[in-house]
Amino acid sequence: MTLLEQHAPIQTLSPAVEDFILRFQLQQPRQPAPALRGTRHAAVLIPIICRPEPTLLLTRRSDQLRKHAGQVAFPGGAADACDASIIATALREAQEEVAIPPEQVYVLGTLSPQDSSSGFRVTPVVGLLPVDVPLHPAEEEVAELFEMPLREAFDLARYHPLDIHRRGIHHRVYLSWYQQQFVWGLTAAIIRQLAGQVEV
């Protein structure tokens, strides 16, 4: 049994969701995976809620956290030795942070890993969620949950590049706003990566 078969499929899909799934499954990444420096593995779940117009589920991290406080992020974190796979890491972290039941996630696949500023090699895992999935953010980690329509998230014109140099290495980060939320860094890079994958 594959990991996909272990999760209950979403029963009713809108044309917009079906189109997204088809594009994701048929398209190859547009660019080769970059050379990665991170040695510690981590994963994030890209939760797509299957509304008639699908949305991305995003979190705003607690202001009390020691690292990346207040930043917009996908649920995720470092891999544990007990995780069966990097996909299992993403599902476990999503359950811990947002109480998303793993059996409610229909995993479509993964994107190429990306380096994080904290030294992790982060694998984005794309998963579909039913509209009625229960969500309960862990107060100590998550200050807020919000949804961003895929149509808006994939509008590359909303992301503004910023080139920075740190420790002799060039980095390009992208900055964007959605309503009152500041979306930037690795989260913005992952959204742009997914947009490129489905060629929106």
mmCIF file of C-alpha atoms in Angstrom:
data_model
loop_
_atom_site.group_PDB
_atom_site.id
_atom_site.type_symbol
_atom_site.label_atom_id
_atom_site.label_comp_id
_atom_site.label_asym_id
_atom_site.label_seq_id
_atom_site.Cartn_x
_atom_site.Cartn_y
_atom_site.Cartn_z
ATOM 1 C CA MET A 1 0.000 0.000 0.000
ATOM 2 C CA THR A 2 1.384 3.406 -0.970
ATOM 3 C CA LEU A 3 1.290 6.459 1.258
ATOM 4 C CA LEU A 4 -1.330 7.980 -1.012
ATOM 5 C CA GLU A 5 -3.572 4.958 -0.521
ATOM 6 C CA GLN A 6 -3.283 5.219 3.259
ATOM 7 C CA HIS A 7 -5.118 8.535 3.290
ATOM 8 C CA ALA A 8 -8.796 8.855 2.524
ATOM 9 C CA PRO A 9 -9.321 10.728 -0.754
ATOM 10 C CA ILE A 10 -11.319 13.934 -0.892
ATOM 11 C CA GLN A 11 -14.774 12.888 -2.038
ATOM 12 C CA THR A 12 -15.896 15.946 -4.033
ATOM 13 C CA LEU A 13 -13.491 18.130 -5.995
ATOM 14 C CA SER A 14 -14.249 21.394 -7.738
ATOM 15 C CA PRO A 15 -12.988 21.966 -11.294
ATOM 16 C CA ALA A 16 -10.356 24.358 -9.916
ATOM 17 C CA VAL A 17 -8.995 21.692 -7.542
ATOM 18 C CA GLU A 18 -9.056 19.022 -10.251
ATOM 19 C CA ASP A 19 -7.151 21.367 -12.569
ATOM 20 C CA PHE A 20 -4.522 21.994 -9.880
ATOM 21 C CA ILE A 21 -4.074 18.246 -9.255
ATOM 22 C CA LEU A 22 -3.713 17.535 -12.975
ATOM 23 C CA ARG A 23 -1.144 20.290 -13.431
ATOM 24 C CA PHE A 24 0.841 19.165 -10.392
ATOM 25 C CA GLN A 25 0.923 15.531 -11.443
ATOM 26 C CA LEU A 26 1.745 16.134 -15.108
ATOM 27 C CA GLN A 27 4.349 18.865 -14.887
ATOM 28 C CA GLN A 28 8.009 18.392 -14.074
ATOM 29 C CA PRO A 29 9.871 21.037 -12.068
ATOM 30 C CA ARG A 30 10.775 23.906 -14.387
ATOM 31 C CA GLN A 31 14.260 24.314 -12.931
ATOM 32 C CA PRO A 32 16.795 21.779 -11.634
ATOM 33 C CA ALA A 33 17.017 21.456 -7.877
ATOM 34 C CA PRO A 34 19.634 23.837 -6.454
ATOM 35 C CA ALA A 35 22.781 22.596 -4.731
ATOM 36 C CA LEU A 36 21.880 22.456 -1.050
ATOM 37 C CA ARG A 37 24.058 23.355 1.923
ATOM 38 C CA GLY A 38 21.709 22.225 4.699
ATOM 39 C CA THR A 39 22.513 18.878 6.285
ATOM 40 C CA ARG A 40 19.665 18.570 8.801
ATOM 41 C CA HIS A 41 16.371 17.397 7.309
ATOM 42 C CA ALA A 42 13.018 19.070 7.838
ATOM 43 C CA ALA A 43 9.657 19.168 6.090
ATOM 44 C CA VAL A 44 6.659 21.435 5.782
ATOM 45 C CA LEU A 45 3.131 20.593 4.721
ATOM 46 C CA ILE A 46 1.596 22.788 2.030
ATOM 47 C CA PRO A 47 -2.072 22.314 3.023
ATOM 48 C CA ILE A 48 -4.491 23.079 0.192
ATOM 49 C CA ILE A 49 -8.098 23.299 1.326
ATOM 50 C CA CYS A 50 -10.429 21.961 -1.356
ATOM 51 C CA ARG A 51 -12.880 24.845 -1.507
ATOM 52 C CA PRO A 52 -14.572 25.638 -4.845
ATOM 53 C CA GLU A 53 -11.706 28.129 -5.200
ATOM 54 C CA PRO A 54 -8.888 26.293 -3.382
ATOM 55 C CA THR A 55 -6.841 28.038 -0.707
ATOM 56 C CA LEU A 56 -3.476 27.641 0.985
ATOM 57 C CA LEU A 57 -3.589 27.228 4.751
ATOM 58 C CA LEU A 58 -0.854 29.274 6.418
ATOM 59 C CA THR A 59 0.140 29.946 10.004
ATOM 60 C CA ARG A 60 1.572 32.961 11.736
ATOM 61 C CA ARG A 61 4.057 31.749 14.295
ATOM 62 C CA SER A 62 3.768 32.787 17.921
ATOM 63 C CA ASP A 63 5.589 35.963 18.918
ATOM 64 C CA GLN A 64 6.957 34.041 21.923
ATOM 65 C CA LEU A 65 8.985 31.533 19.900
ATOM 66 C CA ARG A 66 12.758 31.728 20.084
ATOM 67 C CA LYS A 67 13.239 31.356 16.315
ATOM 68 C CA HIS A 68 11.256 32.908 13.448
ATOM 69 C CA ALA A 69 8.797 34.505 15.881
ATOM 70 C CA GLY A 70 5.780 36.107 14.229
ATOM 71 C CA GLN A 71 6.641 34.882 10.744
ATOM 72 C CA VAL A 72 4.128 33.470 8.281
ATOM 73 C CA ALA A 73 4.894 29.806 7.668
ATOM 74 C CA PHE A 74 3.607 26.425 6.637
ATOM 75 C CA PRO A 75 3.264 23.884 9.439
ATOM 76 C CA GLY A 76 6.449 21.884 9.666
ATOM 77 C CA GLY A 77 9.691 21.214 11.452
ATOM 78 C CA ALA A 78 12.728 19.022 11.869
ATOM 79 C CA ALA A 79 12.683 15.319 11.086
ATOM 80 C CA ASP A 80 12.687 12.931 14.042
ATOM 81 C CA ALA A 81 14.458 9.576 14.064
ATOM 82 C CA CYS A 82 11.084 7.894 14.557
ATOM 83 C CA ASP A 83 9.608 9.400 11.359
ATOM 84 C CA ALA A 84 9.124 6.752 8.676
ATOM 85 C CA SER A 85 9.775 9.279 5.887
ATOM 86 C CA ILE A 86 10.078 12.984 5.204
ATOM 87 C CA ILE A 87 6.356 12.957 4.329
ATOM 88 C CA ALA A 88 5.663 11.484 7.755
ATOM 89 C CA THR A 89 7.632 14.379 9.246
ATOM 90 C CA ALA A 90 5.389 16.931 7.532
ATOM 91 C CA LEU A 91 2.211 15.120 8.616
ATOM 92 C CA ARG A 92 3.402 14.778 12.224
ATOM 93 C CA GLU A 93 4.352 18.440 12.470
ATOM 94 C CA ALA A 94 1.037 19.542 10.935
ATOM 95 C CA GLN A 95 -0.799 17.467 13.516
ATOM 96 C CA GLU A 96 1.280 18.894 16.364
ATOM 97 C CA GLU A 97 0.956 22.521 15.257
ATOM 98 C CA VAL A 98 -2.559 22.685 13.792
ATOM 99 C CA ALA A 99 -4.147 19.359 14.857
ATOM 100 C CA ILE A 100 -4.606 18.277 11.232
ATOM 101 C CA PRO A 101 -5.367 14.522 11.365
ATOM 102 C CA PRO A 102 -2.844 12.746 9.097
ATOM 103 C CA GLU A 103 -5.577 10.499 7.718
ATOM 104 C CA GLN A 104 -7.415 13.605 6.470
ATOM 105 C CA VAL A 105 -4.492 14.657 4.241
ATOM 106 C CA TYR A 106 -4.409 13.418 0.661
ATOM 107 C CA VAL A 107 -0.717 13.685 -0.211
ATOM 108 C CA LEU A 108 -0.049 14.640 -3.826
ATOM 109 C CA GLY A 109 3.737 14.553 -3.625
ATOM 110 C CA THR A 110 6.759 16.651 -2.761
ATOM 111 C CA LEU A 111 8.687 19.559 -4.211
ATOM 112 C CA SER A 112 12.465 19.745 -4.404
ATOM 113 C CA PRO A 113 14.065 20.546 -1.030
ATOM 114 C CA GLN A 114 15.209 24.067 -0.245
ATOM 115 C CA ASP A 115 17.740 25.429 2.221
ATOM 116 C CA SER A 116 16.451 27.389 5.192
ATOM 117 C CA SER A 117 18.319 30.234 6.871
ATOM 118 C CA SER A 118 18.655 28.043 9.982
ATOM 119 C CA GLY A 119 20.620 25.335 8.177
ATOM 120 C CA PHE A 120 17.871 22.836 7.388
ATOM 121 C CA ARG A 121 17.172 21.067 4.110
ATOM 122 C CA VAL A 122 13.409 21.577 3.923
ATOM 123 C CA THR A 123 11.179 19.347 1.788
ATOM 124 C CA PRO A 124 7.739 20.810 0.955
ATOM 125 C CA VAL A 125 4.956 18.187 0.947
ATOM 126 C CA VAL A 126 1.797 19.065 -0.998
ATOM 127 C CA GLY A 127 -1.434 17.790 0.544
ATOM 128 C CA LEU A 128 -5.155 18.288 0.000
ATOM 129 C CA LEU A 129 -7.516 18.867 2.936
ATOM 130 C CA PRO A 130 -11.304 18.578 2.984
ATOM 131 C CA VAL A 131 -13.210 21.781 3.678
ATOM 132 C CA ASP A 132 -14.491 20.501 7.025
ATOM 133 C CA VAL A 133 -11.143 19.344 8.427
ATOM 134 C CA PRO A 134 -10.892 20.356 12.114
ATOM 135 C CA LEU A 135 -8.154 22.903 12.816
ATOM 136 C CA HIS A 136 -6.918 23.720 16.320
ATOM 137 C CA PRO A 137 -3.653 25.684 16.433
ATOM 138 C CA ALA A 138 -1.241 24.926 19.271
ATOM 139 C CA GLU A 139 -1.200 28.194 21.200
ATOM 140 C CA GLU A 140 2.452 27.928 22.200
ATOM 141 C CA GLU A 141 3.529 27.682 18.538
ATOM 142 C CA VAL A 142 0.842 29.268 16.370
ATOM 143 C CA ALA A 143 -0.621 32.736 16.884
ATOM 144 C CA GLU A 144 -3.018 32.642 13.937
ATOM 145 C CA LEU A 145 -4.297 30.591 11.003
ATOM 146 C CA PHE A 146 -5.396 32.123 7.727
ATOM 147 C CA GLU A 147 -6.188 31.051 4.184
ATOM 148 C CA MET A 148 -4.854 32.544 0.963
ATOM 149 C CA PRO A 149 -6.585 31.759 -2.352
ATOM 150 C CA LEU A 150 -4.334 29.782 -4.688
ATOM 151 C CA ARG A 151 -5.151 32.197 -7.473
ATOM 152 C CA GLU A 152 -3.669 35.065 -5.467
ATOM 153 C CA ALA A 153 -0.813 33.042 -3.988
ATOM 154 C CA PHE A 154 0.353 32.036 -7.476
ATOM 155 C CA ASP A 155 0.333 35.605 -8.841
ATOM 156 C CA LEU A 156 4.100 36.048 -9.144
ATOM 157 C CA ALA A 157 3.716 39.806 -9.626
ATOM 158 C CA ARG A 158 2.912 40.127 -5.911
ATOM 159 C CA TYR A 159 6.414 38.935 -4.887
ATOM 160 C CA HIS A 160 9.196 41.519 -4.784
ATOM 161 C CA PRO A 161 12.831 40.325 -4.860
ATOM 162 C CA LEU A 162 15.408 41.497 -2.346
ATOM 163 C CA ASP A 163 19.072 40.557 -2.822
ATOM 164 C CA ILE A 164 21.166 40.198 0.301
ATOM 165 C CA HIS A 165 24.718 39.041 1.011
ATOM 166 C CA ARG A 166 25.492 37.137 4.179
ATOM 167 C CA ARG A 167 28.791 35.464 5.057
ATOM 168 C CA GLY A 168 29.985 35.906 1.520
ATOM 169 C CA ILE A 169 26.960 34.141 0.013
ATOM 170 C CA HIS A 170 24.356 35.810 -2.181
ATOM 171 C CA HIS A 171 20.712 35.206 -1.300
ATOM 172 C CA ARG A 172 17.574 36.371 -3.049
ATOM 173 C CA VAL A 173 14.471 36.517 -0.901
ATOM 174 C CA TYR A 174 10.956 37.461 -1.932
ATOM 175 C CA LEU A 175 8.610 39.755 -0.035
ATOM 176 C CA SER A 176 4.823 39.964 -0.326
ATOM 177 C CA TRP A 177 1.723 41.065 1.547
ATOM 178 C CA TYR A 178 -1.630 39.341 1.723
ATOM 179 C CA GLN A 179 -4.206 41.423 3.553
ATOM 180 C CA GLN A 180 -2.435 42.150 6.875
ATOM 181 C CA GLN A 181 0.036 39.267 6.574
ATOM 182 C CA PHE A 182 3.682 39.699 5.548
ATOM 183 C CA VAL A 183 4.742 36.652 3.510
ATOM 184 C CA TRP A 184 8.452 36.361 2.798
ATOM 185 C CA GLY A 185 11.569 34.226 2.986
ATOM 186 C CA LEU A 186 11.298 30.458 2.704
ATOM 187 C CA THR A 187 7.480 30.512 2.749
ATOM 188 C CA ALA A 188 7.339 32.881 -0.231
ATOM 189 C CA ALA A 189 10.028 30.831 -2.005
ATOM 190 C CA ILE A 190 8.028 27.620 -1.551
ATOM 191 C CA ILE A 191 4.829 29.234 -2.843
ATOM 192 C CA ARG A 192 6.707 30.497 -5.908
ATOM 193 C CA GLN A 193 8.235 27.039 -6.374
ATOM 194 C CA LEU A 194 4.787 25.429 -6.357
ATOM 195 C CA ALA A 195 3.443 28.068 -8.751
ATOM 196 C CA GLY A 196 6.259 27.240 -11.146
ATOM 197 C CA GLN A 197 5.584 23.531 -10.813
ATOM 198 C CA VAL A 198 1.976 23.913 -11.973
ATOM 199 C CA GLU A 199 2.870 26.652 -14.480
ATOM 200 C CA VAL A 200 0.121 29.012 -13.444
#
